[in-house]
Short mmCIF file of C-alpha atoms in Angstrom, two decimals:
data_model
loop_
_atom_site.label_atom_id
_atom_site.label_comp_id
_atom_site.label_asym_id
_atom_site.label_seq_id
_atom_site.Cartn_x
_atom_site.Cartn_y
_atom_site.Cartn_z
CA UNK A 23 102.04 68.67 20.61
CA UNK A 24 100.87 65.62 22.42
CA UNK A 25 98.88 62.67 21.62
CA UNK A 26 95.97 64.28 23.73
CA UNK A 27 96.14 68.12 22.31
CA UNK A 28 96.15 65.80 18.61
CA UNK A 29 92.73 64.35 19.60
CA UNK A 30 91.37 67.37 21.04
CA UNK A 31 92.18 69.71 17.41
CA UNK A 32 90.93 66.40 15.67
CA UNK A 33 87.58 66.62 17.92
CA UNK A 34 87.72 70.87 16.72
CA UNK A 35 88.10 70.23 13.77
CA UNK A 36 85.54 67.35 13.14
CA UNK A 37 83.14 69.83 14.44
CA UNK A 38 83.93 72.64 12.16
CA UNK A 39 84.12 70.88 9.44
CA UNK A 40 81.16 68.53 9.72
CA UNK A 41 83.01 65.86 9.61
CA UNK A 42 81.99 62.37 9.92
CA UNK A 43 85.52 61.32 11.64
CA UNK A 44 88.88 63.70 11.74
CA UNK A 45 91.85 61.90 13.06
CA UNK A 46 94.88 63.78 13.54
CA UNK A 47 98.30 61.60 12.69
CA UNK A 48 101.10 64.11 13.50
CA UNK A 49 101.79 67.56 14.00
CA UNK A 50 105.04 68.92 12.72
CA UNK A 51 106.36 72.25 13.79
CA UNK A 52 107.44 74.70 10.56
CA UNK A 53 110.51 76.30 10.46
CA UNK A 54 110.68 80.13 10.82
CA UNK A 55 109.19 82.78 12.98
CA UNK A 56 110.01 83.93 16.18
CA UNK A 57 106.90 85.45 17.13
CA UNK A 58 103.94 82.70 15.87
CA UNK A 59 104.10 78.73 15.78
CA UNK A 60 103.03 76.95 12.76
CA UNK A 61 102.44 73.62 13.11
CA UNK A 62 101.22 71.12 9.88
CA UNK A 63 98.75 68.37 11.05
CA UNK A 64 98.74 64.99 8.77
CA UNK A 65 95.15 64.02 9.11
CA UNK A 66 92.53 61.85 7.80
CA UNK A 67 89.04 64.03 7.54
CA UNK A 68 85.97 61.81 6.54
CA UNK A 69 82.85 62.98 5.18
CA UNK A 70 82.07 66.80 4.97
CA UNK A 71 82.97 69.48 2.57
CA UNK A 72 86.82 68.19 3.48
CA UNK A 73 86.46 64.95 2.67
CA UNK A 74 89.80 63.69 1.79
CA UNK A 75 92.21 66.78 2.46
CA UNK A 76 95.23 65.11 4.38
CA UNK A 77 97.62 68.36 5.51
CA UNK A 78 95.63 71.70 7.28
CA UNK A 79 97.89 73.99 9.13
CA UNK A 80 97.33 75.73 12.78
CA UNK A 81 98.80 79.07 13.54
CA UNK A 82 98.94 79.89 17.57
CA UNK A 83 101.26 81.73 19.44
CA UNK A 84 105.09 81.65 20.56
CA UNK A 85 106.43 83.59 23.70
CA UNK A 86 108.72 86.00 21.50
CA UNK A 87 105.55 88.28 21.10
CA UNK A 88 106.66 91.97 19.58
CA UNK A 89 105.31 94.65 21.02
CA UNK A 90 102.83 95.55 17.65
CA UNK A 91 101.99 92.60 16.43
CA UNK A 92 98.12 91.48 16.37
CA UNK A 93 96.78 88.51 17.78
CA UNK A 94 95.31 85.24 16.30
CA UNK A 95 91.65 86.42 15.77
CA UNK A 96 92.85 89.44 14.09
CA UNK A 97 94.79 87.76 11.78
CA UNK A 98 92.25 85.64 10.81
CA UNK A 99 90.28 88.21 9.68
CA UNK A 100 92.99 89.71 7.70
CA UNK A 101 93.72 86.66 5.96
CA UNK A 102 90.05 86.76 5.20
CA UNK A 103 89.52 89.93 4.28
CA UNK A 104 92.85 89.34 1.80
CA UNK A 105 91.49 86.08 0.40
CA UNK A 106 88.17 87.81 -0.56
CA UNK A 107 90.39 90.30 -2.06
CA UNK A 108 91.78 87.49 -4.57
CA UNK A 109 95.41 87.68 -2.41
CA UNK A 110 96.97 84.87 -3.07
CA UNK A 111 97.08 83.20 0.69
CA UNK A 112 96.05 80.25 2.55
CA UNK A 113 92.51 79.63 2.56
CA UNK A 114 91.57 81.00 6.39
CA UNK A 115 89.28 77.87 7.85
CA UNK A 116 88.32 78.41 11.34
CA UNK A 117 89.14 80.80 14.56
CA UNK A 118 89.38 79.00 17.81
CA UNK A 119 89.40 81.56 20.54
CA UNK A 120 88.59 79.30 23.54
CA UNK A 121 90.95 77.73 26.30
CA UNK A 122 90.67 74.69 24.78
CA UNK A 123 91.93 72.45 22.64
CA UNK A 124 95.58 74.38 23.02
CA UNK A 125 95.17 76.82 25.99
CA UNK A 126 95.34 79.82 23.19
CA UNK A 127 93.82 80.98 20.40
CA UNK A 128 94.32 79.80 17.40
CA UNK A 129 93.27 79.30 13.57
CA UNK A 130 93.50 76.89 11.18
CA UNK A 131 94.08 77.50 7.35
CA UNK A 132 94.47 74.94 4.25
CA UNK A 133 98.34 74.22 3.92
CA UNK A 134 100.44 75.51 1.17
CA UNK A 135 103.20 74.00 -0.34
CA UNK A 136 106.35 75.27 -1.16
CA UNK A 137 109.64 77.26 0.59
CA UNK A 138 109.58 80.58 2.46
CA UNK A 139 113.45 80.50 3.11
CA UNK A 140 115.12 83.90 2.48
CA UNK A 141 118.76 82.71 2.47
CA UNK A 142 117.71 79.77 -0.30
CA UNK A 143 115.58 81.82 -2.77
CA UNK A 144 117.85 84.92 -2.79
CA UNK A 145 121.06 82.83 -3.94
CA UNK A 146 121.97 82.29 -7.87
CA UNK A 147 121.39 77.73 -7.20
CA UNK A 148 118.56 78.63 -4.22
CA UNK A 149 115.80 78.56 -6.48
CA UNK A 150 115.74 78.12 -10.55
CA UNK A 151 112.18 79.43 -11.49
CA UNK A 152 111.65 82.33 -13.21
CA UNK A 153 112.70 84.84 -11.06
CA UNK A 154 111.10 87.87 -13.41
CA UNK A 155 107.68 86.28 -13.44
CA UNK A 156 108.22 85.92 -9.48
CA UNK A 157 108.89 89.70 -9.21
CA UNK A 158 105.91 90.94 -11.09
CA UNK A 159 103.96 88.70 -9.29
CA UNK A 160 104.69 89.43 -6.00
CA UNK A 161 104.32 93.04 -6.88
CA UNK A 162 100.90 92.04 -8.66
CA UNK A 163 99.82 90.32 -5.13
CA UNK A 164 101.19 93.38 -3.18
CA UNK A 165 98.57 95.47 -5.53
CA UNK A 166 96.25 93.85 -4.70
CA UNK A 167 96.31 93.81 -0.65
CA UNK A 168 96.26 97.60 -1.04
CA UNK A 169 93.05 97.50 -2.75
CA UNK A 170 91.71 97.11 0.57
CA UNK A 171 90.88 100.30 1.86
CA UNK A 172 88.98 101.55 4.96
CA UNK A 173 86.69 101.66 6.49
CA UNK A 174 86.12 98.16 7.07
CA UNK A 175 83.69 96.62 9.89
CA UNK A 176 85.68 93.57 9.39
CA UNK A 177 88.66 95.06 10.10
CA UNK A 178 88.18 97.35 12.85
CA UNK A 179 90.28 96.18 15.11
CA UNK A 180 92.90 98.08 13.04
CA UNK A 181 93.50 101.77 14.46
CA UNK A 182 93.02 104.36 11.82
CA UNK A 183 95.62 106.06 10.18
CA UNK A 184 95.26 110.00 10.96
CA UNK A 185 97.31 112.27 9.46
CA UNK A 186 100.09 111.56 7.55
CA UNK A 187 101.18 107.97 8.43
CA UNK A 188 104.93 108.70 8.32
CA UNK A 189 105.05 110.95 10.95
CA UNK A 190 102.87 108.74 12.77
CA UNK A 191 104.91 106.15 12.30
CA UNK A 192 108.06 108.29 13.60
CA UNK A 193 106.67 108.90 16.84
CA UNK A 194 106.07 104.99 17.16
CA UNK A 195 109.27 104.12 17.05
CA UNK A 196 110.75 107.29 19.14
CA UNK A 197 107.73 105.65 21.71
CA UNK A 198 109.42 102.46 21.41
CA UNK A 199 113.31 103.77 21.62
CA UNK A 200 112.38 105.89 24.49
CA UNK A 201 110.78 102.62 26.11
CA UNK A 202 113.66 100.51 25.74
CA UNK A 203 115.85 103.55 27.51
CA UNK A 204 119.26 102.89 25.51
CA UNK A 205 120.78 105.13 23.53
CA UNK A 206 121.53 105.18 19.97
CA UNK A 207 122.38 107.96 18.03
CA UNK A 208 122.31 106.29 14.37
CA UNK A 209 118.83 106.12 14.70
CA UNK A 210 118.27 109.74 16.52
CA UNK A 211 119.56 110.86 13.21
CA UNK A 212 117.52 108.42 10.92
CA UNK A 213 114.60 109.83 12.59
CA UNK A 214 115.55 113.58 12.13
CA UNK A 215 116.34 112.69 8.38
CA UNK A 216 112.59 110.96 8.08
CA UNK A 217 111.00 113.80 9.80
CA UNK A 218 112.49 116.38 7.61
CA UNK A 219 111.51 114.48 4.70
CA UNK A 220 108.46 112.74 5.38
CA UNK A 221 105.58 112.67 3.10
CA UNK A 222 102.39 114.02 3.17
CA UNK A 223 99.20 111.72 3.69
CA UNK A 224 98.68 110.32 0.51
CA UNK A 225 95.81 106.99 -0.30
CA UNK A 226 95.24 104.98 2.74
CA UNK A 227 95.23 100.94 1.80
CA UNK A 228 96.01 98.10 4.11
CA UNK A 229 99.93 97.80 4.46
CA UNK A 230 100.97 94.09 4.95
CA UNK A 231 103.38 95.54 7.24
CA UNK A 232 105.88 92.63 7.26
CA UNK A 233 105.81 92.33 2.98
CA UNK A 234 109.56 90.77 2.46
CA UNK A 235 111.42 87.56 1.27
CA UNK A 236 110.82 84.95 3.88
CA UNK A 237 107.10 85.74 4.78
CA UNK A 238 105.79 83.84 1.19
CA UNK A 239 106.14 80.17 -0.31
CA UNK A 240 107.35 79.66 -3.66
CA UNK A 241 107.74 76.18 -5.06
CA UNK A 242 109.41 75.16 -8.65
CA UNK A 243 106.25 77.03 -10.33
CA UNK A 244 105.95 80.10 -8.48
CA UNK A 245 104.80 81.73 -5.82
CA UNK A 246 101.95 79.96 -3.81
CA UNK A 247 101.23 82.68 -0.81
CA UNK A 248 101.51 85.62 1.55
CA UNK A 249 102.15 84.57 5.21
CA UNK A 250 102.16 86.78 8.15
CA UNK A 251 99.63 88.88 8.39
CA UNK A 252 100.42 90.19 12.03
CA UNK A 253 101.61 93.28 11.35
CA UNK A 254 99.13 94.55 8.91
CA UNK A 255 97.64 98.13 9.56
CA UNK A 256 96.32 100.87 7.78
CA UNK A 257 98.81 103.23 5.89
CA UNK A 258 100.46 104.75 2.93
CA UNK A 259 101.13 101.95 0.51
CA UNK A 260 105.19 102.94 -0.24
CA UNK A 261 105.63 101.95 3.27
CA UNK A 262 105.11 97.97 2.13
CA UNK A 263 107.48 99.04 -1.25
CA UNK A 264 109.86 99.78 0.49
CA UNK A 265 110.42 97.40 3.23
CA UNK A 266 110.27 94.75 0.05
CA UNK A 267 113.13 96.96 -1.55
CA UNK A 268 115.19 97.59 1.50
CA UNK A 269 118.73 96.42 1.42
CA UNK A 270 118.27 94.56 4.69
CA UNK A 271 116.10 92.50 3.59
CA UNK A 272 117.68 91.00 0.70
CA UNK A 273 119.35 87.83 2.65
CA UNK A 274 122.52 88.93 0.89
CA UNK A 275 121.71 89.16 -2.20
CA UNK A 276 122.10 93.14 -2.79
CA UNK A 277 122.05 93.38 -6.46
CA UNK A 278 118.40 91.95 -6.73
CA UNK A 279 116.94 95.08 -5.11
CA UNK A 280 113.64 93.08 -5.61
CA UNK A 281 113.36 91.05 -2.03
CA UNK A 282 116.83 89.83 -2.82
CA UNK A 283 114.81 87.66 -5.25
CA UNK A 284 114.14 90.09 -8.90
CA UNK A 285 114.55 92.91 -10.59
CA UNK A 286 113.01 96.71 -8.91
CA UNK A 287 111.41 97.05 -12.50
CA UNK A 288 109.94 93.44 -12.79
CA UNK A 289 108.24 93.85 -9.47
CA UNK A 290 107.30 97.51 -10.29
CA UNK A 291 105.93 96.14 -13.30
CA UNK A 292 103.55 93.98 -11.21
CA UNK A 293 102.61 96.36 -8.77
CA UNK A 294 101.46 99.06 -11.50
CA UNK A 295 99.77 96.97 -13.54
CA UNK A 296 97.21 95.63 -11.29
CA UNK A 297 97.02 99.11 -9.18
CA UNK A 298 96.24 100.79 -12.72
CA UNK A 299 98.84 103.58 -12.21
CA UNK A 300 102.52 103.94 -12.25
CA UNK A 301 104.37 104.42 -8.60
CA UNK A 302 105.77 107.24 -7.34
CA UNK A 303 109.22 105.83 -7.20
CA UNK A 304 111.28 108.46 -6.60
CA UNK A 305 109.35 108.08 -3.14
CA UNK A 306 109.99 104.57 -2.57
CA UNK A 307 113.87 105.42 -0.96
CA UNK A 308 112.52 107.21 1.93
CA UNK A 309 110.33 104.47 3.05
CA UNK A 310 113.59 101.94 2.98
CA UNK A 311 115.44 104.54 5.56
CA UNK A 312 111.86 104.05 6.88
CA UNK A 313 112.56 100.18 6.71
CA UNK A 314 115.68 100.31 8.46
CA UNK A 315 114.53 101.74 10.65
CA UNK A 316 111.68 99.81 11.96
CA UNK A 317 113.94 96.43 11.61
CA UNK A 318 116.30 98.26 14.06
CA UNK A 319 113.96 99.18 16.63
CA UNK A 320 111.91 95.87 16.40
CA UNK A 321 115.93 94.24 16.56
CA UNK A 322 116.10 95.61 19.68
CA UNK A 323 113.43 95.10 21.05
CA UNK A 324 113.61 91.05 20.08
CA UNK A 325 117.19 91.80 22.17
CA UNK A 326 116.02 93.51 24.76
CA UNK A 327 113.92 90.09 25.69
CA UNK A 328 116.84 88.18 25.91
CA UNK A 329 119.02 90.46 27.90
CA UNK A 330 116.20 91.27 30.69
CA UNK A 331 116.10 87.69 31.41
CA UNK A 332 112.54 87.64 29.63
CA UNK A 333 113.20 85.25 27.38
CA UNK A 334 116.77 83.74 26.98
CA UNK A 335 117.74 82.73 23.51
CA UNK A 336 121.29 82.92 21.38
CA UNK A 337 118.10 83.48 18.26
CA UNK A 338 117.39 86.62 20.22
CA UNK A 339 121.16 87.42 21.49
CA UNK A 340 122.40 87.63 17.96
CA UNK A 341 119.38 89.82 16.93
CA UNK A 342 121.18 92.65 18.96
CA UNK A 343 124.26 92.09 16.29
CA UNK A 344 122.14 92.81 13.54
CA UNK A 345 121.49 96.35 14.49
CA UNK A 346 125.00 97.72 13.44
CA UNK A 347 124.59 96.74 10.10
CA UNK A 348 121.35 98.70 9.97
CA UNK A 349 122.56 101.88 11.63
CA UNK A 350 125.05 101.78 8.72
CA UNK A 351 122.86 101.54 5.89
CA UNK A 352 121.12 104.47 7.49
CA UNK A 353 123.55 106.61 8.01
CA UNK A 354 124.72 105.84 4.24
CA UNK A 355 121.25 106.43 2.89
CA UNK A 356 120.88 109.95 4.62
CA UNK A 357 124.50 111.74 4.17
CA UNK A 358 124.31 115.30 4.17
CA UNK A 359 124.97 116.55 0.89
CA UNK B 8 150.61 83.90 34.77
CA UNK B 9 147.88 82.38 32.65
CA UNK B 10 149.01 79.11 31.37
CA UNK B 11 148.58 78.71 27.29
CA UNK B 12 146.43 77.91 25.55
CA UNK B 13 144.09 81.47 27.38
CA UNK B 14 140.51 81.88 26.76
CA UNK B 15 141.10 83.68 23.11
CA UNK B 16 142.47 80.98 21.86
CA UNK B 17 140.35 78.33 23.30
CA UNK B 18 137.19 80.13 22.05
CA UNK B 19 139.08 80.32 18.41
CA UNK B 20 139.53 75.83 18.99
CA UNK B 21 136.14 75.56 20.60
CA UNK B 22 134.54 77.73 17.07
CA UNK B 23 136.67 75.39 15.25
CA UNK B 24 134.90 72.66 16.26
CA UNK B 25 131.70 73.48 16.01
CA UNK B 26 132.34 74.21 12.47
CA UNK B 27 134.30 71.31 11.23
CA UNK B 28 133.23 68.56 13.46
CA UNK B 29 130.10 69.12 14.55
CA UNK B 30 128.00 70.79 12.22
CA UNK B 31 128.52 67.84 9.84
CA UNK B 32 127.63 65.23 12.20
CA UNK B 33 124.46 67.38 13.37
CA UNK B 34 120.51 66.61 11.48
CA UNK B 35 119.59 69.39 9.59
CA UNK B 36 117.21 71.06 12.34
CA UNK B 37 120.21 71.78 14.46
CA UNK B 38 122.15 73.18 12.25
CA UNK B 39 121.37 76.12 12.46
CA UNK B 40 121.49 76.37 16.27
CA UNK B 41 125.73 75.46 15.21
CA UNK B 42 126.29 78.11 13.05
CA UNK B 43 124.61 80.37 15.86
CA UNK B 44 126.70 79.17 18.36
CA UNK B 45 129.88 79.65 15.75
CA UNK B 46 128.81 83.59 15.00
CA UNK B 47 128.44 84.54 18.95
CA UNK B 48 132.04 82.94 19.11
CA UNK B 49 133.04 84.93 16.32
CA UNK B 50 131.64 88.17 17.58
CA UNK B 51 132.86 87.74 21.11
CA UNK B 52 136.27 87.41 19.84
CA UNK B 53 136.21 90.22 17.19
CA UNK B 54 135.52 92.03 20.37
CA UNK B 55 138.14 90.69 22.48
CA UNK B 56 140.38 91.20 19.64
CA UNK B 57 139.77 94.82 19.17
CA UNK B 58 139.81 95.85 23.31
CA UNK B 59 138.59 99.44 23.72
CA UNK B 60 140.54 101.71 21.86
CA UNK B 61 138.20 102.94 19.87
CA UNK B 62 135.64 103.03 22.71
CA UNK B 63 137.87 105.39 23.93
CA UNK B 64 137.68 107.44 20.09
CA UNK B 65 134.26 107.27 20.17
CA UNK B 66 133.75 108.98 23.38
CA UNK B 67 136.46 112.06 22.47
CA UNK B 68 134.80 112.39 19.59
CA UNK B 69 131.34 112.31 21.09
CA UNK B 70 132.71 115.07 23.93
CA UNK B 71 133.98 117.20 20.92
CA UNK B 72 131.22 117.60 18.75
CA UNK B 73 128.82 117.96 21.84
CA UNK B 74 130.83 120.26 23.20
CA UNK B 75 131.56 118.27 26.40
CA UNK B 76 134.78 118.90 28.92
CA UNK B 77 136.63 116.34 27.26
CA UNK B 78 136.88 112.17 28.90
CA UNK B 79 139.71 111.07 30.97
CA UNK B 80 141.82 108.94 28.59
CA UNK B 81 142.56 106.93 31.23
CA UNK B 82 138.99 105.68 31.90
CA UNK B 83 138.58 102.23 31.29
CA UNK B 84 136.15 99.37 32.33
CA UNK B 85 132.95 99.99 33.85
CA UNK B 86 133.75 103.62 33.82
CA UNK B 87 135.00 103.83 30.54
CA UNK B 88 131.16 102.17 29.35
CA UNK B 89 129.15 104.40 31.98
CA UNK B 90 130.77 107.92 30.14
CA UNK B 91 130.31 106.34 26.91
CA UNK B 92 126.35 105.80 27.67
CA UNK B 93 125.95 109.08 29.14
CA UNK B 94 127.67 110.71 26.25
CA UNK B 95 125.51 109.16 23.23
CA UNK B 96 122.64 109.80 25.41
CA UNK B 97 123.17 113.14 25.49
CA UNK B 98 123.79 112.77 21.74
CA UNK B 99 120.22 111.43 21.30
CA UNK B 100 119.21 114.10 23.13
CA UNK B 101 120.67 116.81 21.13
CA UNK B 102 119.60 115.03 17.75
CA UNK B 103 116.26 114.75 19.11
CA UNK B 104 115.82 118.48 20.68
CA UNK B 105 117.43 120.11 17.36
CA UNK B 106 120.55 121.17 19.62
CA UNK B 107 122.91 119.39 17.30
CA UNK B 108 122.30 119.97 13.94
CA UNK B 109 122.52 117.19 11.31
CA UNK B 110 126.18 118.38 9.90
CA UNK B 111 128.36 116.19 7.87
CA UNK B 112 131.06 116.39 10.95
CA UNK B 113 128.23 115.01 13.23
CA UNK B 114 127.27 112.52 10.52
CA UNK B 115 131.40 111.20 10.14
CA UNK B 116 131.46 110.83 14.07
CA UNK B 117 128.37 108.62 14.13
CA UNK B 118 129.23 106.88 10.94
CA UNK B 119 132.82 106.20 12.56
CA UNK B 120 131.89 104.73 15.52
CA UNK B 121 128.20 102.63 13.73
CA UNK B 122 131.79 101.17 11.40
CA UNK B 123 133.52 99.61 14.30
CA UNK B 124 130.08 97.97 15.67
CA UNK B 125 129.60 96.54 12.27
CA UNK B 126 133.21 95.39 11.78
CA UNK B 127 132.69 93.15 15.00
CA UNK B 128 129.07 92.09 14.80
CA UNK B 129 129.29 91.17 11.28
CA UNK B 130 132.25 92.70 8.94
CA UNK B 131 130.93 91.28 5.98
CA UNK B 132 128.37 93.92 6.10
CA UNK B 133 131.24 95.94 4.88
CA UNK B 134 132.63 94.46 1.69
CA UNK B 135 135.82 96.55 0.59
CA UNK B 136 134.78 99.29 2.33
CA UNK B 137 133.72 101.16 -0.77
CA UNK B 138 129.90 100.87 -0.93
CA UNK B 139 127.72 100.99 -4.07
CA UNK B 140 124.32 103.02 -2.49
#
């Protein structure tokens, strides 16, 4: 960001805050994410309800867009919606959907300290808190996003969820395999397997829909908040379970089957005892073939940008090499007896 | 005649020093960007390494359990990648229609060739090659 876009979010932000004087000092891009920018402002915010807060963070977009994902308004009503909910998540500030100050929309939340890196909290010297009270937590927070359930005139933006979502969710991704017109057979038969096995419509809550290791902060303490709230939709609640749970997204670290990070039964243990009833878990597997899945196709896709020209990027080359791994892990999950 | 050292081995140098000299020297934000360019290295020479013999497996097995006049074992090159395309696309196909049912011998032929993908893109997917599920 230049010196000029920093005066014009300073001049935004003054104004939505009531400020007396903002002045922004730097903006620093944050690591992570292919498919939104974060950036951290170091500012100086005089007079107001603000007074004094020196770090705010602005969320716009990057070029990498997937196909599904919702844009910045949307989001920021999500992360409202969650933080009314008592989700523990940055407090959403203010929705800029004009041309100006950055020539996109964007929003601006309070800043949260702490890590979001996969690879460093899933190994054994990554992270030294207390990785069962993380567990619970995170199931306890995960809870408590699917207490949100429609219909919501806040949220209806999101399409609703007819039938039973995993079938609707199966014909999503045969849309999107069909789309990108290459085959692979792996996930033909991941697709029979979930068809064949796919549950019937059970509660409909508000799925995260990106709930994993590397979309929250922790710092020394704990956990501090839920990021990413572009995928969010309505659905059946296992889905978010088990893309936590899934093997591939355990940076590694297969034995925690907890986000890489815990224990199943510590985060199990959260989940229940804020929903007030014990999970189906026996039901939980299918939705991490489900997982696979859905990494796989949205792998490809991520590709598919790179080959066409779209977008070059090694980032998005090597996303094509992660797509073997996950045809295995499907194939292993759903051997014919 | 090529002249030593040939491209495998001057990708194998090249990853070599990316690894060793630069990646120490780099700040921490590029980092990352090293190791990248160290894994594509890798991966192109895993496949380099491994030529197409079992491209050429994976489409006999694909004509067998589809049912498919068997592939000329000779193909190779373009050709060799335009039969295997056509052939797991009329594996999708069959998968998707119900035509092929979801057998353990269809199952082994697509775990076979998903193993070889995995062994070059990133082996250590595979530890041992006995899996705990």
């Amino acid at each position: 960001m230049n010196g000029a876009t920093l005066q014009a979010l300073a001049r935004f932000i003054a104004g939505q805050a009531g400020a007396d004087r903002v002045e922004v000092h730097a903006a620093q891009r944050l690591s992570g994410g292919t498919i939104q920018q974060n950036w951290r402002l170091q500012l100086t915010i005089d007079g107001g309800p603000l007074h004094g807060v020196t770090a705010l963070v602005v969320r716009t977009d990057a070029p990498s867009g997937v196909a599904t994902s919702l844009g910045r308004a949307q989001e920021f009503a999500l992360l409202s919606a969650a933080h009314e909910a008592g989700v523990a998540v940055p407090q959403p500030l203010w929705l800029c959907t004009d041309a100006t100050p950055l020539g996109q929309p964007f929003f601006v939340m309070r800043c949260l300290e702490g890590t979001a890196a996969g690879h460093v909290l899933s190994r054994d010297n990554g992270w030294h808190g207390d990785r069962v009270q993380l567990a619970e937590r995170l199931g306890s927070e995960l809870a408590r996003i699917h207490t949100i359930r429609p219909p919501r005139p806040d949220l209806a933006f999101l399409p609703a969820c007819e039938g039973a979502p995993a079938l609707q969710q199966i014909t999503r991704l045969r849309g999107h395999l069909d789309a990108l017109d290459e085959p692979h057979p792996a996930l033909e038969w991941g697709l029979c397997w979930l068809e064949r096995h796919a549950p019937r419509r059970a509660d409909i809550v508000l799925c995260h829909g990106d709930f994993r290791t590397g979309n929250y902060l922790v710092d020394a303490q704990g956990l501090t908040g839920i990021l990413d709230w572009e995928f969010a939709h309505w659905g059946d609640a296992l889905q978010d379970i088990g893309w936590f749970c899934a093997r591939c997204w355990r940076f590694g670290a297969v034995e925690r089957e907890a986000g890489g990070i815990g224990a199943r039964d510590d985060f199990y243990r959260g989940y229940e005892r804020v929903a007030g009833r014990p999970l189906a878990r026996e039901a939980v597997r299918y939705w991490e073939v489900m997982a696979h899945l859905s990494w796989a196709v949205i792998a490809l896709q991520q590709a598919r940008r790179h080959v066409s020209g779209e977008e070059p990027s090694l980032l998005l080359a090597l996303t094509a090499h992660v797509v073997p791994e996950l045809e295995h892990e499907i194939l292993m999950m759903t051997e014919p007896a | 005649m090529r002249d030593q050292p040939t491209g495998e081995a001057l990708l194998d140098t090249a990853r070599s020093v990316v690894l060793d000299t630069l990646l120490p020297a780099l700040p921490a934000e590029r980092r990352h960007d090293a190791l990248m360019v160290a894994n594509a290295i890798a991966i192109a020479l895993r496949q380099w390494r491994r030529g197409s013999a079992f491209e050429r497996a994976e489409l006999g097995a694909l004509t067998a359990l589809l049912g498919l006049p068997p592939a000329d074992a000779r193909l190779e090159g373009a050709a060799l990648q335009a039969a295997l395309v056509a052939a797991n696309r009329h594996c999708c196909d069959a998968l998707r229609t119900g035509r092929l049912a979801t057998t353990r011998e269809a199952w082994s032929v697509l775990c076979q060739a998903v193993r070889h993908k995995v062994e070059e893109s990133n082996p250590k997917a595979l530890p041992g090659g006995a899996r705990a599920r």
